[in-house]
Short mmCIF file of C-alpha atoms and ligand atoms in Angstrom, two decimals:
data_model
loop_
_atom_site.label_atom_id
_atom_site.label_comp_id
_atom_site.label_asym_id
_atom_site.label_seq_id
_atom_site.Cartn_x
_atom_site.Cartn_y
_atom_site.Cartn_z
CA MET P 1 13.09 -78.52 120.17
CA SER P 2 14.50 -75.06 120.14
CA CYS P 3 17.70 -72.93 119.96
CA GLU P 4 17.56 -69.95 122.55
CA LEU P 5 20.07 -67.12 122.73
CA LYS P 6 20.04 -66.03 126.19
CA ILE P 7 22.13 -63.45 128.33
CA LYS P 8 23.36 -64.74 131.67
CA GLU P 9 20.90 -63.20 134.34
CA ARG P 10 23.14 -63.69 137.33
CA THR P 11 25.46 -60.49 138.15
CA GLY P 12 29.14 -61.20 138.74
CA VAL P 13 31.33 -63.76 137.15
CA ILE P 14 32.35 -67.08 138.53
CA ASN P 15 35.37 -68.59 136.87
CA PRO P 16 35.53 -66.53 133.72
CA ILE P 17 35.99 -67.91 130.25
CA PHE P 18 38.09 -65.10 129.04
CA THR P 19 40.52 -62.56 130.39
CA CYS P 20 40.38 -58.76 129.80
CA GLN P 21 40.78 -56.45 126.83
CA PRO P 22 44.51 -55.65 127.04
CA ALA P 23 45.21 -59.37 126.69
CA GLY P 24 43.97 -59.28 123.28
CA ALA P 25 45.80 -56.23 122.30
CA GLN P 26 49.11 -57.93 123.55
CA TYR P 27 48.33 -61.01 121.63
CA ALA P 28 47.94 -58.95 118.36
CA SER P 29 51.16 -56.87 119.28
CA ILE P 30 53.39 -60.10 119.70
CA GLY P 31 52.26 -61.11 116.06
CA ILE P 32 54.51 -58.06 114.73
CA LYS P 33 58.02 -58.15 113.92
CA ASP P 34 60.20 -55.45 115.95
CA CYS P 35 57.39 -54.65 118.15
CA ILE P 36 57.15 -54.61 121.89
CA GLY P 37 53.85 -53.69 123.45
CA LEU P 38 53.90 -51.35 126.40
CA VAL P 39 50.92 -51.84 128.74
CA HIS P 40 50.18 -48.76 130.64
CA GLY P 41 48.97 -50.34 133.74
CA GLY P 42 49.89 -52.32 136.88
CA GLN P 43 52.47 -55.11 136.25
CA GLY P 44 50.02 -57.81 136.62
CA CYS P 45 48.14 -56.70 133.54
CA VAL P 46 51.36 -57.88 131.77
CA MET P 47 52.55 -60.47 133.93
CA PHE P 48 49.61 -62.73 134.18
CA VAL P 49 48.97 -62.34 130.34
CA ARG P 50 52.66 -63.07 129.40
CA LEU P 51 52.33 -66.12 131.56
CA LEU P 52 49.23 -67.43 129.80
CA PHE P 53 51.18 -66.92 126.42
CA SER P 54 54.13 -68.81 127.81
CA GLN P 55 52.01 -71.65 129.31
CA HIS P 56 50.04 -72.14 126.19
CA PHE P 57 52.94 -71.92 123.73
CA LYS P 58 55.81 -73.09 126.05
CA GLU P 59 57.79 -70.12 124.73
CA SER P 60 58.77 -66.54 125.89
CA PHE P 61 57.39 -63.28 124.47
CA GLU P 62 58.42 -59.80 125.03
CA LEU P 63 55.88 -57.40 126.53
CA ALA P 64 56.60 -54.30 128.81
CA SER P 65 54.85 -52.67 131.48
CA THR P 66 54.63 -49.04 132.81
CA SER P 67 54.45 -50.53 136.07
CA LEU P 68 51.85 -48.39 137.85
CA HIS P 69 51.56 -47.92 141.68
CA GLU P 70 49.28 -46.33 144.05
CA ASP P 71 50.60 -42.81 143.46
CA ALA P 72 49.54 -43.21 139.61
CA ALA P 73 45.88 -43.44 140.62
CA VAL P 74 45.97 -40.11 142.19
CA PHE P 75 48.51 -38.08 140.27
CA GLY P 76 48.34 -39.83 136.74
CA ALA P 77 51.16 -41.71 135.31
CA LEU P 78 52.05 -40.43 131.87
CA HIS P 79 55.75 -39.92 132.93
CA ARG P 80 55.83 -43.70 133.30
CA VAL P 81 54.93 -44.14 129.76
CA GLU P 82 57.54 -41.50 128.66
CA GLN P 83 60.23 -43.28 130.55
CA GLY P 84 59.02 -46.83 129.36
CA VAL P 85 59.25 -45.72 125.76
CA ASP P 86 62.82 -44.34 126.28
CA VAL P 87 63.76 -47.45 128.26
CA LEU P 88 62.47 -49.77 125.45
CA LEU P 89 64.23 -47.83 122.72
CA MET P 90 67.69 -47.75 124.61
CA ARG P 91 67.34 -51.48 125.68
CA TYR P 92 66.12 -52.90 122.33
CA PRO P 93 67.81 -51.33 119.20
CA HIS P 94 65.74 -53.35 116.88
CA VAL P 95 62.43 -52.16 118.20
CA LYS P 96 60.30 -50.05 115.66
CA VAL P 97 56.68 -50.42 116.89
CA ILE P 98 55.42 -49.62 120.35
CA PRO P 99 51.74 -49.93 121.01
CA ILE P 100 50.76 -48.14 124.08
CA ILE P 101 48.11 -50.39 125.45
CA THR P 102 45.81 -48.91 128.07
CA THR P 103 44.21 -50.84 130.94
CA CYS P 104 41.27 -50.25 133.41
CA ALA P 105 43.23 -48.14 135.85
CA THR P 106 44.57 -45.78 133.05
CA GLU P 107 41.46 -45.41 131.16
CA VAL P 108 39.65 -44.46 134.66
CA ILE P 109 42.15 -41.97 135.66
CA GLY P 110 42.09 -40.46 132.22
CA ASP P 111 45.79 -40.53 131.39
CA ASP P 112 45.92 -38.65 127.75
CA VAL P 113 48.01 -41.34 126.01
CA ASP P 114 47.10 -39.96 122.41
CA GLY P 115 48.28 -36.37 123.54
CA LEU P 116 51.53 -38.12 124.90
CA VAL P 117 52.34 -39.68 121.74
CA LEU P 118 51.99 -36.40 119.89
CA LYS P 119 54.34 -35.00 122.44
CA LEU P 120 56.80 -37.93 122.28
CA ASN P 121 56.89 -37.75 118.66
CA ALA P 122 57.83 -34.16 118.51
CA GLY P 123 60.17 -34.35 121.57
CA LEU P 124 61.92 -37.60 122.65
CA LEU P 125 61.93 -39.27 119.13
CA LYS P 126 63.12 -36.22 117.28
CA GLU P 127 65.84 -35.38 119.87
CA LYS P 128 67.19 -38.56 120.94
CA TYR P 129 66.00 -41.11 118.29
CA ALA P 130 66.26 -39.06 115.22
CA ASP P 131 67.99 -41.79 113.28
CA ARG P 132 65.56 -44.54 114.22
CA GLU P 133 62.20 -45.52 112.62
CA VAL P 134 59.85 -45.50 115.53
CA HIS P 135 55.83 -45.84 115.68
CA LEU P 136 54.09 -45.18 118.66
CA ILE P 137 50.40 -46.33 118.55
CA PRO P 138 47.91 -45.60 121.21
CA ILE P 139 45.56 -48.70 121.67
CA HIS P 140 42.53 -48.16 123.96
CA THR P 141 41.58 -51.31 125.83
CA PRO P 142 39.70 -50.37 129.03
CA SER P 143 38.97 -53.65 130.69
CA PHE P 144 35.65 -52.72 132.27
CA VAL P 145 34.17 -53.23 128.72
CA GLY P 146 34.60 -56.20 126.35
CA SER P 147 37.09 -59.03 126.62
CA MET P 148 40.40 -60.21 125.20
CA ILE P 149 38.39 -60.88 121.99
CA SER P 150 37.32 -57.40 121.53
CA GLY P 151 40.81 -56.16 122.58
CA TYR P 152 42.16 -58.20 119.83
CA ASP P 153 39.83 -56.80 117.44
CA VAL P 154 40.29 -53.22 118.39
CA ALA P 155 44.31 -53.68 118.30
CA VAL P 156 44.30 -55.27 114.81
CA LYS P 157 42.14 -52.48 113.53
CA ASP P 158 44.26 -49.78 115.18
CA PHE P 159 47.68 -51.39 113.83
CA VAL P 160 45.97 -51.61 110.40
CA SER P 161 44.58 -48.08 110.29
CA TYR P 162 47.86 -46.64 111.63
CA PHE P 163 50.01 -48.24 108.87
CA ALA P 164 47.87 -48.79 105.96
CA LYS P 165 49.17 -46.59 102.99
CA LYS P 166 47.74 -46.54 99.46
CA GLU P 167 49.94 -46.92 96.56
CA ASP P 168 48.95 -46.41 92.88
CA LYS P 169 49.34 -50.08 92.11
CA ALA P 170 47.59 -53.07 93.83
CA ASN P 171 49.98 -55.45 95.21
CA GLY P 172 48.32 -58.62 93.76
CA LYS P 173 47.84 -60.26 97.19
CA ILE P 174 45.01 -61.03 99.63
CA ASN P 175 45.07 -59.96 103.05
CA LEU P 176 44.39 -62.86 105.49
CA ILE P 177 43.37 -61.64 109.03
CA THR P 178 43.58 -64.99 110.62
CA GLY P 179 42.02 -64.11 114.11
CA TRP P 180 43.40 -65.48 117.27
CA VAL P 181 44.69 -68.89 115.99
CA ASN P 182 47.39 -71.31 116.70
CA PRO P 183 50.66 -71.95 114.67
CA GLY P 184 49.08 -75.11 113.47
CA ASP P 185 46.05 -73.20 111.99
CA VAL P 186 48.57 -70.82 110.05
CA THR P 187 50.30 -73.71 108.61
CA GLU P 188 47.22 -75.22 107.34
CA LEU P 189 45.86 -72.07 106.07
CA LYS P 190 49.16 -71.20 104.15
CA SER P 191 49.15 -74.71 102.79
CA LEU P 192 45.63 -74.37 101.39
CA LEU P 193 46.61 -70.94 99.62
CA SER P 194 49.81 -72.24 98.48
CA GLU P 195 47.89 -75.18 96.67
CA MET P 196 45.83 -72.60 94.96
CA GLN P 197 48.87 -70.70 94.18
CA VAL P 198 47.55 -67.51 95.99
CA ASP P 199 49.81 -64.76 97.41
CA ALA P 200 48.89 -63.72 100.72
CA THR P 201 49.72 -61.25 103.36
CA VAL P 202 48.95 -63.26 106.56
CA LEU P 203 48.39 -60.60 109.11
CA PHE P 204 49.51 -61.03 112.86
CA GLU P 205 51.34 -63.95 111.67
CA ILE P 206 52.05 -66.39 114.54
CA GLU P 207 53.30 -69.57 112.82
CA THR P 208 56.63 -68.91 114.45
CA PHE P 209 55.32 -69.29 118.03
CA ASP P 210 56.17 -72.86 117.39
CA SER P 211 59.86 -71.87 117.73
CA PRO P 212 62.63 -74.25 117.42
CA LEU P 213 65.61 -74.66 119.82
CA MET P 214 68.60 -73.85 117.75
CA PRO P 215 72.06 -74.42 118.33
CA ASP P 216 72.93 -70.98 119.33
CA GLY P 217 70.50 -71.11 122.33
CA ASN P 218 67.08 -70.35 123.11
CA HIS P 219 65.23 -67.16 121.86
CA VAL P 220 62.30 -64.98 122.33
CA SER P 221 59.22 -65.80 120.08
CA HIS P 222 57.56 -63.09 117.96
CA GLY P 223 55.29 -62.80 115.09
CA GLU P 224 56.27 -62.21 111.39
CA THR P 225 54.16 -59.39 110.11
CA THR P 226 56.38 -56.58 109.18
CA ILE P 227 55.58 -52.79 108.93
CA GLU P 228 55.79 -53.13 105.08
CA ASP P 229 53.07 -56.06 105.33
CA LEU P 230 50.80 -53.60 107.31
CA GLN P 231 51.45 -50.74 104.97
CA SER P 232 50.54 -52.85 101.81
CA THR P 233 47.16 -53.99 103.28
CA ALA P 234 45.76 -50.79 101.37
CA ASN P 235 47.10 -52.18 98.31
CA ALA P 236 45.54 -55.79 98.24
CA ILE P 237 43.08 -57.20 95.80
CA GLY P 238 40.91 -58.18 98.90
CA THR P 239 40.67 -59.02 102.51
CA ILE P 240 39.33 -62.15 104.22
CA ALA P 241 38.92 -61.91 107.97
CA LEU P 242 38.30 -65.36 109.08
CA ASN P 243 36.63 -64.19 112.37
CA ARG P 244 33.97 -61.78 112.65
CA TYR P 245 34.91 -60.72 116.17
CA GLU P 246 38.86 -61.02 115.76
CA GLY P 247 39.81 -59.13 112.86
CA GLY P 248 36.57 -58.22 111.24
CA LYS P 249 36.78 -54.29 112.09
CA ALA P 250 40.12 -54.06 110.24
CA ALA P 251 38.85 -55.68 107.12
CA GLU P 252 35.83 -53.11 107.29
CA PHE P 253 38.22 -50.36 107.76
CA LEU P 254 40.27 -51.45 104.49
CA HIS P 255 37.17 -51.58 102.74
CA ASN P 256 35.61 -48.32 103.71
CA GLU P 257 38.90 -46.32 103.67
CA PHE P 258 40.75 -47.78 100.67
CA ASP P 259 37.93 -49.60 98.87
CA VAL P 260 39.59 -53.09 99.32
CA PRO P 261 36.93 -55.80 99.00
CA ALA P 262 36.28 -57.54 102.33
CA ILE P 263 34.76 -60.98 103.21
CA ILE P 264 34.41 -61.53 106.73
CA GLY P 265 34.08 -65.24 107.80
CA PRO P 266 32.97 -67.90 107.89
CA THR P 267 35.62 -69.27 110.39
CA PRO P 268 36.82 -72.34 108.14
CA ILE P 269 36.14 -74.94 110.78
CA GLY P 270 34.59 -78.21 109.24
CA ILE P 271 34.37 -79.23 105.63
CA ARG P 272 31.31 -76.83 104.86
CA ASN P 273 33.15 -73.62 106.19
CA THR P 274 36.42 -74.50 104.53
CA ASP P 275 34.71 -74.92 101.16
CA ILE P 276 33.09 -71.69 101.59
CA PHE P 277 36.65 -70.29 102.54
CA LEU P 278 38.08 -71.52 99.25
CA GLN P 279 35.47 -70.34 97.18
CA ASN P 280 35.92 -66.79 98.60
CA VAL P 281 39.64 -67.03 97.78
CA LYS P 282 38.70 -68.09 94.40
CA LYS P 283 36.24 -65.24 94.17
CA LEU P 284 38.81 -62.65 95.14
CA THR P 285 41.91 -63.91 93.18
CA GLY P 286 40.13 -65.87 90.17
CA LYS P 287 42.49 -68.77 90.85
CA ALA P 288 40.79 -72.31 90.52
CA ILE P 289 40.55 -74.69 93.45
CA PRO P 290 43.11 -77.60 92.45
CA GLU P 291 42.43 -81.38 92.30
CA SER P 292 44.95 -81.65 95.10
CA LEU P 293 42.52 -79.82 97.50
CA VAL P 294 39.64 -81.94 96.39
CA ARG P 295 41.56 -84.89 97.40
CA LYS P 296 42.49 -83.31 100.79
CA ARG P 297 38.86 -82.71 101.14
CA GLY P 298 37.90 -86.38 100.34
CA ILE P 299 40.43 -87.64 102.98
CA ALA P 300 38.83 -85.48 105.52
CA ILE P 301 35.39 -86.68 104.51
CA ASP P 302 36.50 -90.45 104.61
CA ALA P 303 37.85 -89.90 108.02
CA ILE P 304 34.63 -88.25 109.14
CA ALA P 305 32.48 -91.02 107.65
CA ASP P 306 34.58 -93.51 109.71
CA LEU P 307 33.57 -91.90 112.95
CA SER P 308 30.37 -89.77 112.64
CA HIS P 309 27.55 -92.11 112.21
CA MET P 310 28.95 -95.00 114.65
CA PHE P 311 30.47 -92.99 117.64
CA LEU P 312 29.79 -89.26 117.41
CA ALA P 313 26.07 -89.19 116.18
CA GLY P 314 23.73 -88.03 119.15
CA LYS P 315 26.61 -87.02 121.46
CA LYS P 316 25.69 -83.99 123.48
CA VAL P 317 28.45 -81.32 123.81
CA ALA P 318 28.99 -78.17 125.53
CA ILE P 319 31.52 -75.72 123.91
CA TYR P 320 33.10 -72.35 125.28
CA GLY P 321 35.64 -70.14 124.22
CA ASN P 322 36.34 -67.58 121.59
CA PRO P 323 33.09 -66.96 119.97
CA ASP P 324 34.12 -67.42 116.30
CA LEU P 325 35.58 -70.61 117.14
CA VAL P 326 32.79 -71.79 119.25
CA ILE P 327 30.14 -71.02 116.60
CA GLY P 328 32.25 -72.79 114.03
CA LEU P 329 32.68 -75.74 116.25
CA ALA P 330 28.94 -75.83 117.00
CA GLN P 331 28.27 -75.69 113.18
CA TYR P 332 30.88 -78.62 112.56
CA CYS P 333 29.45 -80.72 115.47
CA ILE P 334 25.93 -80.54 113.92
CA ASP P 335 27.48 -81.67 110.52
CA LEU P 336 28.94 -84.53 112.52
CA GLU P 337 25.43 -85.58 113.84
CA MET P 338 26.48 -84.41 117.28
CA GLN P 339 24.27 -82.16 119.52
CA PRO P 340 26.13 -79.00 120.85
CA VAL P 341 23.31 -78.59 123.62
CA LEU P 342 25.18 -75.73 125.42
CA VAL P 343 27.34 -72.90 123.94
CA LEU P 344 28.97 -70.44 126.09
CA LEU P 345 30.18 -67.06 124.80
CA GLY P 346 32.20 -65.37 127.44
CA ASP P 347 31.36 -61.79 126.89
CA ASP P 348 28.29 -59.45 126.31
CA ASN P 349 29.06 -58.26 122.58
CA ALA P 350 25.71 -56.87 121.55
CA ASN P 351 26.33 -58.02 118.05
CA TYR P 352 25.95 -61.69 118.96
CA LYS P 353 22.14 -61.28 118.55
CA ASN P 354 22.68 -60.02 114.96
CA ASP P 355 25.16 -62.91 114.01
CA PRO P 356 23.71 -64.69 111.03
CA ARG P 357 25.35 -68.02 112.06
CA ILE P 358 23.39 -67.80 115.38
CA ALA P 359 20.20 -67.04 113.37
CA GLU P 360 20.86 -70.13 111.18
CA LEU P 361 21.27 -72.31 114.26
CA LYS P 362 18.08 -70.82 115.82
CA ALA P 363 16.26 -71.56 112.64
CA ASN P 364 17.53 -75.19 111.92
CA VAL P 365 18.34 -77.19 115.02
CA ASP P 366 16.17 -80.22 115.73
CA PHE P 367 17.27 -80.61 119.45
CA ASP P 368 17.34 -78.30 122.64
CA MET P 369 20.12 -75.94 122.46
CA GLU P 370 20.92 -72.89 124.55
CA ILE P 371 23.46 -70.09 123.58
CA VAL P 372 24.43 -67.90 126.64
CA THR P 373 26.18 -64.62 126.27
CA ASN P 374 28.33 -63.05 129.05
CA ALA P 375 28.62 -66.63 130.35
CA ASP P 376 31.04 -68.03 132.82
CA LEU P 377 32.22 -71.52 133.64
CA TRP P 378 29.75 -71.66 136.64
CA ASP P 379 26.93 -71.67 133.94
CA LEU P 380 28.48 -74.75 132.56
CA GLU P 381 29.15 -76.46 135.95
CA ARG P 382 25.75 -75.51 137.36
CA ARG P 383 23.84 -77.09 134.53
CA ILE P 384 25.77 -80.27 134.85
CA LYS P 385 25.11 -80.23 138.53
CA GLU P 386 21.35 -79.74 137.81
CA GLY P 387 21.32 -82.82 135.48
CA LEU P 388 22.43 -81.65 132.03
CA GLN P 389 23.70 -84.82 130.39
CA LEU P 390 26.86 -84.14 128.31
CA ASP P 391 29.15 -86.64 126.42
CA LEU P 392 32.01 -84.11 125.76
CA ILE P 393 33.05 -80.65 126.38
CA LEU P 394 35.09 -78.46 124.08
CA GLY P 395 36.97 -75.59 125.49
CA ASN P 396 40.17 -74.20 127.01
CA SER P 397 42.09 -75.37 130.01
CA LYS P 398 40.19 -73.06 132.30
CA GLY P 399 37.38 -75.61 132.53
CA ARG P 400 39.48 -78.57 133.27
CA PHE P 401 38.02 -78.95 136.75
CA VAL P 402 34.48 -78.91 135.64
CA SER P 403 35.45 -81.81 133.41
CA ILE P 404 37.43 -83.72 136.02
CA ASP P 405 35.07 -83.17 138.80
CA ASN P 406 32.13 -84.06 136.91
CA ASN P 407 33.48 -86.93 134.97
CA VAL P 408 32.58 -85.31 131.56
CA PRO P 409 35.42 -85.98 129.15
CA MET P 410 36.86 -82.86 127.49
CA LEU P 411 38.84 -81.95 124.34
CA ARG P 412 41.05 -78.81 124.86
CA VAL P 413 40.60 -76.32 122.07
CA SER P 414 40.84 -72.57 121.79
CA PHE P 415 43.26 -70.53 124.17
CA PRO P 416 44.76 -71.02 126.71
CA VAL P 417 45.66 -74.83 126.60
CA TYR P 418 48.27 -75.39 129.23
CA ASP P 419 47.32 -78.85 130.65
CA ARG P 420 47.83 -80.88 127.39
CA ALA P 421 50.98 -81.18 125.26
CA GLY P 422 51.54 -79.53 121.79
CA HIS P 423 47.96 -78.68 121.03
CA TYR P 424 48.97 -75.38 119.47
CA ARG P 425 50.66 -77.38 116.89
CA TYR P 426 47.53 -78.87 115.34
CA PRO P 427 45.03 -77.08 113.22
CA VAL P 428 41.21 -76.78 113.81
CA VAL P 429 40.68 -75.01 110.65
CA GLY P 430 40.84 -76.32 106.93
CA TYR P 431 40.39 -79.89 106.06
CA ALA P 432 43.43 -80.98 108.12
CA GLY P 433 41.60 -79.38 111.08
CA ALA P 434 38.30 -81.09 110.36
CA ILE P 435 40.27 -84.31 110.54
CA TRP P 436 42.12 -83.38 113.83
CA LEU P 437 38.80 -82.35 115.54
CA ALA P 438 36.71 -85.35 114.44
CA GLU P 439 39.48 -87.76 115.52
CA GLU P 440 40.40 -86.15 118.75
CA MET P 441 36.75 -85.94 119.80
CA ALA P 442 36.32 -89.51 118.94
CA ASN P 443 39.60 -90.54 120.79
CA THR P 444 38.62 -88.42 123.83
CA ILE P 445 35.33 -90.28 123.76
CA PHE P 446 36.85 -93.79 123.37
CA SER P 447 39.28 -93.15 126.39
CA ASP P 448 36.24 -92.36 128.29
CA MET P 449 34.46 -95.49 127.29
CA GLU P 450 37.36 -97.67 128.51
CA TYR P 451 37.65 -95.69 131.50
CA LYS P 452 34.09 -95.85 132.72
CA HIS P 453 33.69 -99.52 131.14
CA HIS P 454 30.95 -98.23 128.95
CA LYS P 455 30.57 -100.52 125.80
CA GLU P 456 34.25 -100.42 125.45
CA TRP P 457 34.14 -103.77 123.71
CA VAL P 458 32.91 -101.92 120.62
CA LEU P 459 36.31 -100.42 120.06
CA GLY P 460 37.83 -104.01 119.51
CA VAL P 461 35.51 -104.74 116.71
CA TRP P 462 34.91 -101.72 114.29
S1 SF4 Z 501 41.10 -56.16 134.71
FE1 SF4 Z 501 42.22 -54.19 134.72
S2 SF4 Z 501 43.85 -54.68 136.32
FE2 SF4 Z 501 43.07 -56.63 135.95
S3 SF4 Z 501 44.53 -57.33 134.24
FE3 SF4 Z 501 42.92 -56.47 133.26
S4 SF4 Z 501 43.41 -54.38 132.76
FE4 SF4 Z 501 44.86 -55.19 134.44
#
């Protein structure tokens, strides 16, 4: 019985779990109001990312490209950034924030985006847009290192460090850096905080990505985090970054630079981690955890008790996707008496080996468990073909054919989910998320029992 942390030995990637760094920076940028990210690279660096956002949320998002072509690789392409900024400001009078997001190509050719921003601030913005508030923010996300996860982390830190401004008085709020979550998660987090009567600045706030279709026609979705929200992060009574790898750097920055106390993690997936999250909120704010939340917790435990011992116990699970989410899911599965036998982390972040949650798993699991870093979906498929017995897969839609071709039931979680309806609407965090996950895992297993005629009669008598 052991839990091993391994690095994928094979070179190359077959069916990647993640996309590249600029995608993460783009996700952070669409969480800001009056912001359009300008991606300095080929059109595909935006087009395919935007497509994923639209497929996942079934909404439209605004992102721009400097649209590099072959000549740029030889002669440089800073003039495309200059033109891009000018066109965005002309075309969109409301735009105030333009992050300039680099890509593999523009980092390799060495375009000096930081120098260009100084030039544009002193030139174009003064001469042509003197009456506009415009912030140009270079964000370096070369895609030959990291993944969309580190790209998100870098961008969140760059936005926060650009805007955060210390004032004499604390604003009485906590900063909540949610990480790469869904609108349903934000709704649940806000509900927990509101029950505790805690005022929070929810950063890179994407609840509105579940957008209404209003009588005046469709519209483009954007986040709700304002420039003022970002500026006031320096005056908060504390920061909670729910995810170590998606926002942790920004929380550390606010602590180091402005002495704002920082609590990083745990991702509040499952009862145990939600309890810790609420205790952390209490610690920072002094607010009590009300009876209403004790009741919500009790409802979640009751739902779990109905399922765990009878249907979930002993079920072998493979999990892949965003690292904080995946680790949180693995912890929750263990609490539900399940066995997350294979955990795939899709990039090679050197910090995984120092992650205390992984150390805890290594110390405590009583079954054979593999945690593979820099993994791809072939790591999952190969193991199944070689005989790994699985009862369930938890992951994004990229792995759907592993599930379909190998007859292993799969619950879609993480990003992107484009082959199931409305998943972005439901939380995986908080007590509501604990209920949704336990019930959806059970329902997925139930459908599989019926489809395979495997003890399906049990479902009629419990
Ligand atoms: S790998 Fe490079 S070229 Fe491809 S989408 Fe990412 S940044 Fe663009």
